Tab-separated table of C-alpha atoms in Angstrom:
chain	number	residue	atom	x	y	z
A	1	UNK	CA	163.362	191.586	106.528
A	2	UNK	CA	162.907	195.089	108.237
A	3	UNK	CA	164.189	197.826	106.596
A	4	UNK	CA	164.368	201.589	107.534
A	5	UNK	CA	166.168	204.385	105.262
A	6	UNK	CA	165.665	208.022	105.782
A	7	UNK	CA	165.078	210.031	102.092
A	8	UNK	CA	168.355	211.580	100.932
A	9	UNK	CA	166.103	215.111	102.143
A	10	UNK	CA	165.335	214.050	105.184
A	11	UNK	CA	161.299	214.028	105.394
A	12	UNK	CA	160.641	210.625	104.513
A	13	UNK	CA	161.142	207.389	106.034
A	14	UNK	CA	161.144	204.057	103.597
A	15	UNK	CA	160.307	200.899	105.015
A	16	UNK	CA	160.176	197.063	104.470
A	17	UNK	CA	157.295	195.519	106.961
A	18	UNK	CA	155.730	192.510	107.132
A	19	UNK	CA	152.188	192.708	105.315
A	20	UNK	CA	150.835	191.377	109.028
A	21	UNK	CA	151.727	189.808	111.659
A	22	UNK	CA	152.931	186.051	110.900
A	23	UNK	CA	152.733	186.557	107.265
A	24	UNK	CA	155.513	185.991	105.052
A	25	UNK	CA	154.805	188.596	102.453
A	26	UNK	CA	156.818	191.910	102.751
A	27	UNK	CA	154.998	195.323	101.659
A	28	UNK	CA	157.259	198.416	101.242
A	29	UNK	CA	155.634	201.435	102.772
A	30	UNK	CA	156.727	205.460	102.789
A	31	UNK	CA	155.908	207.652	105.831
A	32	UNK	CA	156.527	211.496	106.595
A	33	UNK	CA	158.823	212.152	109.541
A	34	UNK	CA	157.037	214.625	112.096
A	35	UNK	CA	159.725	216.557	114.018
A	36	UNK	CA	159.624	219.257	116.903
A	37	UNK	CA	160.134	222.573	117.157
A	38	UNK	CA	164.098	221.607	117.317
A	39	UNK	CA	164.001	219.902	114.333
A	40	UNK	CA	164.144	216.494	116.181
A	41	UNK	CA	162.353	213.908	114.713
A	42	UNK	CA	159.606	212.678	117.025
A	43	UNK	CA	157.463	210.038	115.232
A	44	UNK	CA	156.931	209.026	111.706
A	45	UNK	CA	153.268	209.788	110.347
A	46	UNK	CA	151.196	207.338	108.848
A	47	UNK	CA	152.670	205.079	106.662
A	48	UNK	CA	150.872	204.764	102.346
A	49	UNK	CA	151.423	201.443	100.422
A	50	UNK	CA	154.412	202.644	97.673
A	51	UNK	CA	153.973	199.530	96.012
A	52	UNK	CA	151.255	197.078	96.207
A	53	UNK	CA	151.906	194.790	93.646
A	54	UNK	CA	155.315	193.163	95.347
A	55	UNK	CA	155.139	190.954	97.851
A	56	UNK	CA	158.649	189.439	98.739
A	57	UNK	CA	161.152	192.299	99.095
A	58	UNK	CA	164.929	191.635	99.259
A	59	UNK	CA	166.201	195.516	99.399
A	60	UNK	CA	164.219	198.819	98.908
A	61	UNK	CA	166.507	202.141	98.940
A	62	UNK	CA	165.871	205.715	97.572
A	63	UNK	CA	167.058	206.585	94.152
A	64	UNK	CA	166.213	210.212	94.701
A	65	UNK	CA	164.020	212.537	96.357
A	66	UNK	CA	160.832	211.254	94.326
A	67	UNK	CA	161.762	207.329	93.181
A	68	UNK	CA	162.651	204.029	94.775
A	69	UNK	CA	164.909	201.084	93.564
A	70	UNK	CA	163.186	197.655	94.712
A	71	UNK	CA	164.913	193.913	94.467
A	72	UNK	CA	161.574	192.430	94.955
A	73	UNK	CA	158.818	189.926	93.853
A	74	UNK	CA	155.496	190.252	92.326
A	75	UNK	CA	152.633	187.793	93.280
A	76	UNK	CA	153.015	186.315	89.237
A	77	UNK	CA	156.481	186.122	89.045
A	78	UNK	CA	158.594	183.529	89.848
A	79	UNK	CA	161.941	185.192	90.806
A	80	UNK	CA	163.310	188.323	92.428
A	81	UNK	CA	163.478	191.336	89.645
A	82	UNK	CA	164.470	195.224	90.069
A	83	UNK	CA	162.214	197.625	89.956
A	84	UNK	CA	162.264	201.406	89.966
A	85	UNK	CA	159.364	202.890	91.844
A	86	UNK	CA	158.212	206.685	91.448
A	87	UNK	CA	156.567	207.894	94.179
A	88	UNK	CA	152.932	208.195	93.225
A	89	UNK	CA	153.507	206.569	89.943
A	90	UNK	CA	153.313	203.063	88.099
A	91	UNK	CA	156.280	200.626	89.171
A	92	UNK	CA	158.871	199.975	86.412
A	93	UNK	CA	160.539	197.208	85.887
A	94	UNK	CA	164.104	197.342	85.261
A	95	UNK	CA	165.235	194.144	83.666
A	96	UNK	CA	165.712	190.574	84.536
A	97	UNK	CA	168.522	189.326	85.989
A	98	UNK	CA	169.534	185.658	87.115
A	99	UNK	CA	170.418	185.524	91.015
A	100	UNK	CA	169.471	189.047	91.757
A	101	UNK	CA	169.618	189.673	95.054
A	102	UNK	CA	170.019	194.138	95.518
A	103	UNK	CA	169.506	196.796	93.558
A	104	UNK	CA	171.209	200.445	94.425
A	105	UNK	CA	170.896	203.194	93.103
A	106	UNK	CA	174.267	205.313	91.928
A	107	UNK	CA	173.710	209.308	92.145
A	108	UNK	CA	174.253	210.862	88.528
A	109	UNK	CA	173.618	214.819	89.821
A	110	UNK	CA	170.257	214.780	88.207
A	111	UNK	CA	169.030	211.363	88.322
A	112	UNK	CA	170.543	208.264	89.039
A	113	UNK	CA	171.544	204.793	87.301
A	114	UNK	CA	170.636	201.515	89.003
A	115	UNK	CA	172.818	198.616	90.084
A	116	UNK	CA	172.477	195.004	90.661
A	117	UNK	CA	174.327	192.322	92.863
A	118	UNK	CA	173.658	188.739	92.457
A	119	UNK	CA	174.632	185.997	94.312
A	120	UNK	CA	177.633	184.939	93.085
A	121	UNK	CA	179.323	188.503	94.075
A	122	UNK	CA	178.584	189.937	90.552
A	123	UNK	CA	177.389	193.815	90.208
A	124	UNK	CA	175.884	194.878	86.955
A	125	UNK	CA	174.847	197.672	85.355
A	126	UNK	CA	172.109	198.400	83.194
A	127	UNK	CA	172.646	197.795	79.484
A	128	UNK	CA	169.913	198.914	77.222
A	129	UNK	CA	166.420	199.160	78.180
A	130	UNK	CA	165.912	195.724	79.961
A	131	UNK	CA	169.861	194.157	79.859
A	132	UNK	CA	172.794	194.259	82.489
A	133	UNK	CA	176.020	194.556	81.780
A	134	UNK	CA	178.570	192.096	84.330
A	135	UNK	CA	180.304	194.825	85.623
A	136	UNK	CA	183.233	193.442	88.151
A	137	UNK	CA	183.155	191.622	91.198
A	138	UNK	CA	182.419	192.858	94.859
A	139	UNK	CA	180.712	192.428	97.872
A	140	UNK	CA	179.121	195.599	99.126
A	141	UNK	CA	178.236	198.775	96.530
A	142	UNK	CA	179.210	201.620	98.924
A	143	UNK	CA	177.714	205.478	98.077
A	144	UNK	CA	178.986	208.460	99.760
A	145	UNK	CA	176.082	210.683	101.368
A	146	UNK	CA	173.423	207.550	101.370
């Protein structure tokens, strides 16, 4: 899975990339966007490791200017969990969920409140410190402005 989504600012550039070449593990990297004098956006600047410690990555999007919501993998786990990633800090775990498959992040005006899919169609939100809550059906969680 390749994966590129600008930062709701506009500077940064998240990606999902292979770890190397053949490899099967996924690493999600964050790189500054170098523009010209136009404001065009040129070339993206060299890329820093925003969280080692997952290796399989089934969606990575911006929560805000300074955090990222992961549906990913750790090396010790055995299924996909959600994550909330600040940039620069420790990665958080959000909660376990059976059949995760994305995690988005829902715009609150100051911060924002994560939400899962799974694959039977099922979004949840969070319930507690670690729960979800089965929300309603749906395909597709679609955010204005992201």
């Amino acid at each position: 899975m390749d994966t590129l989504r600008i930062s709701p600012e506009g500077t940064r550039a998240l990606l999902v990339v292979q770890a190397e070449r053949g490899s099967a593990r996924e690493r999600v990297v964050v790189s500054g966007i170098v523009r010209d004098s136009q404001g065009r956006a040129t070339a993206l600047a060299e890329p820093w490791l925003a969280a080692p410690t997952l290796v399989e990555v089934d969606s990575a999007r911006w929560g805000s200017t300074t955090e990222i919501v992961v549906a990913a993998r750790r090396n010790q786990d055995q299924r996909i969990g959600a994550y909330s990633v600040p940039l620069g800090g420790w990665l958080d775990e959000l909660g376990e969920q059976a059949g995760l498959v994305d995690v988005q992040a829902v715009p609150t005006g100051v911060s924002f409140v994560p939400v899962v899919r799974t694959e039977d169609g099922r979004m949840h939100t969070r319930e507690g410190a670690s729960g979800w809550f089965g929300a309603r059906n749906g395909d597709e969680l679609i955010i204005p402005g992201t």
